[in-house]
Tab-separated table of C-alpha atoms and ligand atoms in Angstrom:
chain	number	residue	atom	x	y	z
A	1	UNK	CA	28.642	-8.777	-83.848
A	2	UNK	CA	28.596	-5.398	-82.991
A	3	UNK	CA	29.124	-4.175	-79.092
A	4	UNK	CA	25.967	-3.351	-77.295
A	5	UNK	CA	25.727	0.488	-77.635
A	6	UNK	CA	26.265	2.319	-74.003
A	7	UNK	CA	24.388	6.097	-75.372
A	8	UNK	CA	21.754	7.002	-77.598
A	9	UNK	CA	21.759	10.717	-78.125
A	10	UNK	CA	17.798	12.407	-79.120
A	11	UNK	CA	17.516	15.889	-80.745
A	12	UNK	CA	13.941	17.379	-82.997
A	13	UNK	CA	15.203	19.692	-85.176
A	14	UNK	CA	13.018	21.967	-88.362
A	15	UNK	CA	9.730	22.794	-87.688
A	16	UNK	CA	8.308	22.179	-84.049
A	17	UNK	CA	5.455	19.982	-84.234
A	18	UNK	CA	2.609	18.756	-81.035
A	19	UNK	CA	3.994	14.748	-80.251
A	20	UNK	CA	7.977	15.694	-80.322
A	21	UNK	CA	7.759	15.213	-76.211
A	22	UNK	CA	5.906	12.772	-75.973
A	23	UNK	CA	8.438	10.907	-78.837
A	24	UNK	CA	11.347	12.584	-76.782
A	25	UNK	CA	9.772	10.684	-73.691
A	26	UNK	CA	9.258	7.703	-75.629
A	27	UNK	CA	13.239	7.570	-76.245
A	28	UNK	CA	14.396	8.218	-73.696
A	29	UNK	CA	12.241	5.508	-71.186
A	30	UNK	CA	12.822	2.906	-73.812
A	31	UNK	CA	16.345	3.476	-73.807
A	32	UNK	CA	16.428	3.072	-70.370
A	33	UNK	CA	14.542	-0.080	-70.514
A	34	UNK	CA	17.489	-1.778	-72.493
A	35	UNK	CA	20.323	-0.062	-69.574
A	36	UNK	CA	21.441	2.187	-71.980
A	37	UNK	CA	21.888	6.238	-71.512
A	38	UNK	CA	19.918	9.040	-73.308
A	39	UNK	CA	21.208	12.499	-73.922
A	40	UNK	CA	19.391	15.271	-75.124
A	41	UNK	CA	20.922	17.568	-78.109
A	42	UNK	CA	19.746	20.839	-77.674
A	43	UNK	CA	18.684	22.780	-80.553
A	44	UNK	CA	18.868	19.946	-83.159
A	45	UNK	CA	22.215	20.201	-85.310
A	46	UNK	CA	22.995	23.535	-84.236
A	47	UNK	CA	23.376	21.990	-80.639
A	48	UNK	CA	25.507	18.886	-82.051
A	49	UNK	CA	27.598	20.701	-83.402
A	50	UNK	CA	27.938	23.917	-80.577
A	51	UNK	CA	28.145	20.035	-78.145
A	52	UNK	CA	24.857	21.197	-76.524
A	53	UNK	CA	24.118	17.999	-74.758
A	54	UNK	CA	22.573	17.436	-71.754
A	55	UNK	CA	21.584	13.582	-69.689
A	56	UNK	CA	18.198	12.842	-69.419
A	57	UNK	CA	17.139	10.474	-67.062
A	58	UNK	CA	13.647	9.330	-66.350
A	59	UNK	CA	12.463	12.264	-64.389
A	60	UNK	CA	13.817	14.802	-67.212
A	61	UNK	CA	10.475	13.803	-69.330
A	62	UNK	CA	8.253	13.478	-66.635
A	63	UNK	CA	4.730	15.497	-67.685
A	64	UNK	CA	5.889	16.894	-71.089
A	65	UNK	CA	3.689	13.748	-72.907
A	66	UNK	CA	1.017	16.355	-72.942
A	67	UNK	CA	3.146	19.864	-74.002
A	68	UNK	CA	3.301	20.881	-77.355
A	69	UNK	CA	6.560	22.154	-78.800
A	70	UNK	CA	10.056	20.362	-77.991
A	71	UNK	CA	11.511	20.579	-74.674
A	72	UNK	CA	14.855	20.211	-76.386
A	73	UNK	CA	13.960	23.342	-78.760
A	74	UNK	CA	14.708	23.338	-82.845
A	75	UNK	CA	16.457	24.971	-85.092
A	76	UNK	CA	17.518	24.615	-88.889
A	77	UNK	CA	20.957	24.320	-88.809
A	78	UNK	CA	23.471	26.340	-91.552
A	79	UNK	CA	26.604	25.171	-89.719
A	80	UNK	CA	25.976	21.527	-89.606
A	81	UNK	CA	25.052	21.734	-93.568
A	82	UNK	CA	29.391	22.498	-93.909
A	83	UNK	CA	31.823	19.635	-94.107
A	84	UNK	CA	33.716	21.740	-91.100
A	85	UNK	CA	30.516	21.674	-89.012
A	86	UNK	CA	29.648	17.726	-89.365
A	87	UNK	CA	33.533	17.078	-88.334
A	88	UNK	CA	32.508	19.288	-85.431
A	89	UNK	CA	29.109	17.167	-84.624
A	90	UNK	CA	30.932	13.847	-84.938
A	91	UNK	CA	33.613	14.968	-82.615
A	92	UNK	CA	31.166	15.734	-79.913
A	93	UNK	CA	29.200	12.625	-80.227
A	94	UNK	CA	32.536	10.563	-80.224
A	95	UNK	CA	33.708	12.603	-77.075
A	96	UNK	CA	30.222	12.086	-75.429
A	97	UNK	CA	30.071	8.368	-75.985
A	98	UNK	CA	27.022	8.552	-78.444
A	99	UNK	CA	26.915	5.949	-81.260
A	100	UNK	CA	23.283	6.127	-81.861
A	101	UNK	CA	21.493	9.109	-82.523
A	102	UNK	CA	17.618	9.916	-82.495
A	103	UNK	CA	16.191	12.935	-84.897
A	104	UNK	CA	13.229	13.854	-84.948
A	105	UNK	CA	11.986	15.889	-87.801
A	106	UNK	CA	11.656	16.320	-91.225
A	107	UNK	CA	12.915	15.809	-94.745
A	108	UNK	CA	15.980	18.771	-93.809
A	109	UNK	CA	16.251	17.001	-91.119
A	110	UNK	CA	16.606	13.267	-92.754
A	111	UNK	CA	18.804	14.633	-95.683
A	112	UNK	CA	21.007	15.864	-92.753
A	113	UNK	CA	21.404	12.287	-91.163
A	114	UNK	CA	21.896	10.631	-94.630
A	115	UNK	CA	25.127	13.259	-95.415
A	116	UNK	CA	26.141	13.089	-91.765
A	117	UNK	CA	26.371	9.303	-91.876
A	118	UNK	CA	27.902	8.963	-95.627
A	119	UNK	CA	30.941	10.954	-93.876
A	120	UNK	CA	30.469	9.076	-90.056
A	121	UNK	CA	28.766	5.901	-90.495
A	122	UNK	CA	30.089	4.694	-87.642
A	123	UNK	CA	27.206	6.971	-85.976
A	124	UNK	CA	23.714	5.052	-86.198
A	125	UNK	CA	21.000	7.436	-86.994
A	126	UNK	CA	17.258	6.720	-87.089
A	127	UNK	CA	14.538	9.360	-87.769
A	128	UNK	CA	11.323	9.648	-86.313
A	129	UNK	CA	8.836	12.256	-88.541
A	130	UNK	CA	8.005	14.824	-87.238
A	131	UNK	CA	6.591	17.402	-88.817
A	132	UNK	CA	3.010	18.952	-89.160
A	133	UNK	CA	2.633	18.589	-93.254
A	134	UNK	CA	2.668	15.010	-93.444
A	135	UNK	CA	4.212	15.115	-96.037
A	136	UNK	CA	7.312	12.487	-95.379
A	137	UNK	CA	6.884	8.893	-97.590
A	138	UNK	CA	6.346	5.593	-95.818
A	139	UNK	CA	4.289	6.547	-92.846
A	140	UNK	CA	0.387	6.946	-92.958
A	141	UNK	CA	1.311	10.067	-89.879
A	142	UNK	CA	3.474	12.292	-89.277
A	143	UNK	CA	3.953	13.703	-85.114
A	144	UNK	CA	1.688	16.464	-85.315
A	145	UNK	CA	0.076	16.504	-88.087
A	146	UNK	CA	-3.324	15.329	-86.515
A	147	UNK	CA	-3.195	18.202	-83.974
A	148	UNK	CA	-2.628	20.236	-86.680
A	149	UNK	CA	-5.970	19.078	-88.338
A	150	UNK	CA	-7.984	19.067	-85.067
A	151	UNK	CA	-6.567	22.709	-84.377
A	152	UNK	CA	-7.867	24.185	-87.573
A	153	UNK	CA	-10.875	22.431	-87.546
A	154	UNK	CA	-11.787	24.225	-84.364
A	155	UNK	CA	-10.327	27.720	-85.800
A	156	UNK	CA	-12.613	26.961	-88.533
A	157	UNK	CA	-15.542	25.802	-86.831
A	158	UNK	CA	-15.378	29.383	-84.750
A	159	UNK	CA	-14.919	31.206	-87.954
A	160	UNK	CA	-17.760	29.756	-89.194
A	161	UNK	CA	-20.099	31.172	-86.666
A	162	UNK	CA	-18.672	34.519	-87.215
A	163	UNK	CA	-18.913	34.261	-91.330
A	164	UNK	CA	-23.046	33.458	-90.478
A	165	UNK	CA	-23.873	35.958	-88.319
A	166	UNK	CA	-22.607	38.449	-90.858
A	167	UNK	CA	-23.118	36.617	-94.111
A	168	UNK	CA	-19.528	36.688	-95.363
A	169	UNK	CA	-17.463	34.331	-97.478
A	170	UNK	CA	-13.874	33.480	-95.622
A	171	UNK	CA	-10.764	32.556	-97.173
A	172	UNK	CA	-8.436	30.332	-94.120
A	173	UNK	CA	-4.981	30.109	-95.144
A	174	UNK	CA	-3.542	26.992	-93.790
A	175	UNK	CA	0.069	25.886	-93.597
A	176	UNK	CA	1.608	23.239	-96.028
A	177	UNK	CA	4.449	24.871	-98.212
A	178	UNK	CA	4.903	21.978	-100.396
A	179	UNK	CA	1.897	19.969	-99.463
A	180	UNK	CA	-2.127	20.141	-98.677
A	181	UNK	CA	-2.700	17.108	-96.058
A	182	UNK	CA	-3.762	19.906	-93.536
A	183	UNK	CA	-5.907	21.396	-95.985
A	184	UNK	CA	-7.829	18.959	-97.444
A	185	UNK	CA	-8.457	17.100	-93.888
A	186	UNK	CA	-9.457	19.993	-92.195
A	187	UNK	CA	-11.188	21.430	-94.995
A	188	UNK	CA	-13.560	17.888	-95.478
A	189	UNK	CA	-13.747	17.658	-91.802
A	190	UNK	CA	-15.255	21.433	-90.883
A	191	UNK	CA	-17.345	21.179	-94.395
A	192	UNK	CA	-15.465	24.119	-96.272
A	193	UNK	CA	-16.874	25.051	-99.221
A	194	UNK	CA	-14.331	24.766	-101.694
A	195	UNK	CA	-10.522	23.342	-100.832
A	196	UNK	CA	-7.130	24.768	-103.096
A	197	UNK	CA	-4.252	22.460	-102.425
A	198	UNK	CA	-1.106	22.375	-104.014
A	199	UNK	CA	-0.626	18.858	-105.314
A	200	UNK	CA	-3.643	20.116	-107.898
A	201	UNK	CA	-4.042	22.834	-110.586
A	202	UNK	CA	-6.234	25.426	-108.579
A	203	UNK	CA	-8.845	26.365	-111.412
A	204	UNK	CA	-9.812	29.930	-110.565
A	205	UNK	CA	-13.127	30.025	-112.945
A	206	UNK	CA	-14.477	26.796	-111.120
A	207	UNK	CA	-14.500	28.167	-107.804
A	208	UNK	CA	-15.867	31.395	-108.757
A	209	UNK	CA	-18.553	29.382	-110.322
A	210	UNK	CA	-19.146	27.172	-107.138
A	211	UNK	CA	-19.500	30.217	-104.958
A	212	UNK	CA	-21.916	32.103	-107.313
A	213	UNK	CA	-23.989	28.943	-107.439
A	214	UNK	CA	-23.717	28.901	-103.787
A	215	UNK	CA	-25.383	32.399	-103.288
A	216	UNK	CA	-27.912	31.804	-105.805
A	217	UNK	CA	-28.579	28.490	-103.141
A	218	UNK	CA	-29.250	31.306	-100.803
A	219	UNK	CA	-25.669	30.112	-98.995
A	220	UNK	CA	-24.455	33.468	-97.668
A	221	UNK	CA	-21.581	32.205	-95.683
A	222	UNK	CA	-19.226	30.449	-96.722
A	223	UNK	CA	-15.566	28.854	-96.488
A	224	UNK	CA	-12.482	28.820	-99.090
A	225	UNK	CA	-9.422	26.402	-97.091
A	226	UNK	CA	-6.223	27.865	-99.143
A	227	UNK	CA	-3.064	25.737	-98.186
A	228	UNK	CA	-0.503	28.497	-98.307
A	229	UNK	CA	1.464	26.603	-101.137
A	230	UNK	CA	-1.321	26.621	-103.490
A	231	UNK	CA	-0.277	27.358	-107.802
A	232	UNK	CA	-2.409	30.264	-107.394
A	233	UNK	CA	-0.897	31.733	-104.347
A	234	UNK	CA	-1.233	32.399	-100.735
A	235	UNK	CA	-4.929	33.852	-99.454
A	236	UNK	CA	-4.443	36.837	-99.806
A	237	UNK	CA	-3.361	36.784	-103.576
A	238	UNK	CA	-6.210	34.066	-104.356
A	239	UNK	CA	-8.541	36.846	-103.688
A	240	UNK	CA	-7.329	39.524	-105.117
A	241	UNK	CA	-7.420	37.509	-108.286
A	242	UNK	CA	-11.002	36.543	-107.495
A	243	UNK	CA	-12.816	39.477	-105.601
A	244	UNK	CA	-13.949	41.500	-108.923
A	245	UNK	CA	-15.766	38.396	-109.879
A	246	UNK	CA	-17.447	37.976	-106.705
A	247	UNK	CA	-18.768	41.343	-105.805
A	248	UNK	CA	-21.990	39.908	-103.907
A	249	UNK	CA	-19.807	38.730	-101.615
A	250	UNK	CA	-18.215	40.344	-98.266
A	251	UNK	CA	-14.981	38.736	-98.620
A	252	UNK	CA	-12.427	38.290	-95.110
A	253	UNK	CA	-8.869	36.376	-95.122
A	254	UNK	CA	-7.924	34.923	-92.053
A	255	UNK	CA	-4.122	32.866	-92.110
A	256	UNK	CA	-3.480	30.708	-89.689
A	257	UNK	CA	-0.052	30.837	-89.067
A	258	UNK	CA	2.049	29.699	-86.503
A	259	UNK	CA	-0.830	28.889	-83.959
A	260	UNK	CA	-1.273	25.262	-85.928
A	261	UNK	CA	2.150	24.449	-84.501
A	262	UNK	CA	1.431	24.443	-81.063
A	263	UNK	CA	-1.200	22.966	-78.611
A	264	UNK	CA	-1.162	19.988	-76.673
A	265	UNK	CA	-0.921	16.795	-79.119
A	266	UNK	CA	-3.762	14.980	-79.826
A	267	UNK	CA	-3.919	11.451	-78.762
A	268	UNK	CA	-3.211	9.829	-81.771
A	269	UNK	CA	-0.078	11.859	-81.623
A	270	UNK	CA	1.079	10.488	-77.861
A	271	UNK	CA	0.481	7.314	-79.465
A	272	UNK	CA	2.457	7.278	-82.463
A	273	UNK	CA	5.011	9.440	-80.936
A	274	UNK	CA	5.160	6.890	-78.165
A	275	UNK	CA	5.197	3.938	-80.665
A	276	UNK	CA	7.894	5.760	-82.837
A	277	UNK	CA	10.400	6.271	-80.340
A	278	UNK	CA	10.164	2.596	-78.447
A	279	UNK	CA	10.512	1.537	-82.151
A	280	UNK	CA	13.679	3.969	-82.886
A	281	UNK	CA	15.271	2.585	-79.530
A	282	UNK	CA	14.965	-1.226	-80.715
A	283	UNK	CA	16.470	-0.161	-84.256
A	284	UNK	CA	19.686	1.114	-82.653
A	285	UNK	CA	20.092	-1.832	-80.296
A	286	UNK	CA	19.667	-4.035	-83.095
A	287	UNK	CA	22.684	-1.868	-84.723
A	288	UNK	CA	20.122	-0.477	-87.556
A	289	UNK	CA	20.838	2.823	-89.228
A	290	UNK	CA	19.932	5.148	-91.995
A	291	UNK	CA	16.032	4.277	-91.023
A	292	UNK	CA	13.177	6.356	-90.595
A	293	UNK	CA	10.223	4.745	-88.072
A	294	UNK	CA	6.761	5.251	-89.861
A	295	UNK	CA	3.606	3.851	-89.015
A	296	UNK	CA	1.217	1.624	-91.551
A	297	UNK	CA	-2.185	0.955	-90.442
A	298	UNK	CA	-1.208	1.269	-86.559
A	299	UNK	CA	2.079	-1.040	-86.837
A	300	UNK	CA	5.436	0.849	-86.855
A	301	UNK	CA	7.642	0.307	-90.149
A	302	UNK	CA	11.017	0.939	-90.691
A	303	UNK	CA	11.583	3.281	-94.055
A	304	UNK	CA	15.069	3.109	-95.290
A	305	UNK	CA	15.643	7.271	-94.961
A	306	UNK	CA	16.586	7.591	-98.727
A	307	UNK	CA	13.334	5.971	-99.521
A	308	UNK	CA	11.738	8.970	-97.202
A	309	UNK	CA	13.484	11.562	-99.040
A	310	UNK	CA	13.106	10.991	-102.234
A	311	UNK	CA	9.283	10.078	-102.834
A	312	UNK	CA	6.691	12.022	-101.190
A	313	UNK	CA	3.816	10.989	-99.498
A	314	UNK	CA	0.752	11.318	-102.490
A	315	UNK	CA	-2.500	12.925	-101.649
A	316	UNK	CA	-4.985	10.148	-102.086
A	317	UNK	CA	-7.441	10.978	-105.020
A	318	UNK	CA	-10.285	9.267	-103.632
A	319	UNK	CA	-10.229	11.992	-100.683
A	320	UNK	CA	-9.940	15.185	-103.323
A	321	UNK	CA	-13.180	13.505	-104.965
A	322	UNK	CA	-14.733	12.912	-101.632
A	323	UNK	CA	-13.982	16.714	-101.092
A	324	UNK	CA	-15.432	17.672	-104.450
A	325	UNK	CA	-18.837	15.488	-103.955
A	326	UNK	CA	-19.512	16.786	-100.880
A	327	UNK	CA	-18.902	20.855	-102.071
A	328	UNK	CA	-19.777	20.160	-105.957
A	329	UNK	CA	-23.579	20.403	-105.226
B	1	F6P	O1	7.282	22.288	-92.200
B	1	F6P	C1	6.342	22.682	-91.277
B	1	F6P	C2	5.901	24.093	-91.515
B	1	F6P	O2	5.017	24.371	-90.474
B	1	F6P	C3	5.281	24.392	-92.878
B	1	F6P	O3	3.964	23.971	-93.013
B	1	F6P	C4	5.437	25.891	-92.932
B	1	F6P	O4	5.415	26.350	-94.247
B	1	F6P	C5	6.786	26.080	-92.310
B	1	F6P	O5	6.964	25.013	-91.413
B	1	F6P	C6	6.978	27.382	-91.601
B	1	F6P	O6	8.283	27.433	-91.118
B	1	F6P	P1	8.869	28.579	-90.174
B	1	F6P	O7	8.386	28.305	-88.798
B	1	F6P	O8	10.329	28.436	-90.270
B	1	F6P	O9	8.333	29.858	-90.687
């Protein structure tokens, strides 16, 4: 049997996304619970391996369940993907007494803990996702991801007032790289028109089809969601491929960005966030490693972090055809 372990260390690291406080809160008051210390890693690798640590007691994540962003900032790490730089990382945990280690973040973030701990297994490590794509396998949500939705939703919702006064046909860029979650749930949810994810051949005919037969409908303003990894490109190259075909149309791009990382988390993201980390916390006392915490149908799970790497979470056909129905008319 394993010694109880006297420090759990907690970093977020890749992309910021709304819930990592409220998950870096979690932590840390469930790890005091058991009598065991937190420490916060600044800076995510970067700040293992630089030693960047810091205590954090009870009163260090007092009134940060409601602030977007990370209090213990993020970075993607090229020194901790070297042999040189883990040796470094493990040498600082060792020296600070950590044996358990938190991360919040995504898959860069996971495939970091599972080389970190093939070298230093010694070193639990459980991952919590976070990450606005929701993208990661074995969890229905990722932290952030539903602020994410709600905070294009209400971009949308003022765009759409603007594209009716002025009869004009928008194209919102939304993020998702690899994946369309954002889009398609905030595209069904503010009633866009048409929805280009990139999970699914974007068929450039059809949708110049579906906003012709929209105009003859005598629908003047409408909505294109683009998730900025679409096959067909970005926004801005969707309609440049498309504008000759739609001349009737006053045609405005409007990307997103950066803004759908930030913003006070929803709170189904202080609650899964708050879930995740209790359930992290109870993995490492239990001397569990290599895990990511998910949650299934409002239970917590525990995803073994190769599993979470190598599959991807699916889009759900039922919701593209839900999409289609409701636009296809
Ligand atoms: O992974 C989250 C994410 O927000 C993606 O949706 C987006 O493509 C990417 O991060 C942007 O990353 P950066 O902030 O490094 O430009």
């Amino acid at each position: 049997m394993s010694s109880k372990i006297q420090k759990i260390g907690v970093f977020t690291s890749g992309g910021d996304s709304p819930g990592m406080n409220a998950a870096i809160r979690a932590v840390v008051r469930a790890a005091l619970a058991q009598s065991t210390e937190c420490v916060g890693i600044f800076r995510g690798y970067e700040g293992m391996v630089e030693g960047d640590f810091q205590p954090l007691n009870s009163s260090s994540v007092s009134n940060i369940i409601q602030r977007g962003g990370t209090i213990l900032k993020s970075s993607r790490s090229k020194q901790f993907m070297t042999k040189s730089g883990r040796k470094q990382a493990y040498d600082n945990l060792k020296a600070a007494g950590i044996g358990g280690v938190v991360a919040i973040g995504g898959d860069g973030t996971f495939k970091g803990a599972l080389e970190f701990t093939d070298e230093y297994p010694e070193i639990q490590f459980i991952g919590l996702p976070g990450t606005i794509d929701n993208d990661l396998f074995g969890t229905d949500y990722t932290i952030g991801y539903d602020t994410a939705v709600n905070t294009v939703v209400d971009c949308i919702d003022k765009i759409r007032d603007t594209a009716a006064s002025h009869d004009r046909l928008f194209f919102v860029e939304v993020m998702g790289r690899d994946a369309g979650f954002i889009a398609l749930r905030s595209g069904i949810a503010s009633g866009a028109d048409a929805i280009l994810i990139p999970e699914f051949k974007t068929d450039l005919d059809k949708l110049v089809e579906t906003l012709k037969n929209r105009y003859t409908m005598k629908k003047t303003s409408n909505i294109v969601v683009v998730a900025e990894g679409d096959d067909q490109g970005g926004a801005f190259e969707i309609v440049d491929k498309v504008k000759d075909r739609l001349s009737e149309f006053e045609i405005k791009v409007t990307v997103l960005g950066h803004l759908q990382r930030g913003g006070s988390p929803s709170s189904l993201d202080r609650l899964i966030s708050s879930q995740m980390g209790v359930a992290a916390v109870e993995a490492i006392v239990q001397g569990k490693t290599r895990l990511m915490i998910g949650v299934q149908c409002g239970q917590t799970v525990e995803v073994p972090l190769e599993k979470a790497t190598k599959y991807h979470n699916a889009i759900k056909p039922e919701w593209v055809q839900l999409a289609d129905t409701l636009s296809n008319i």
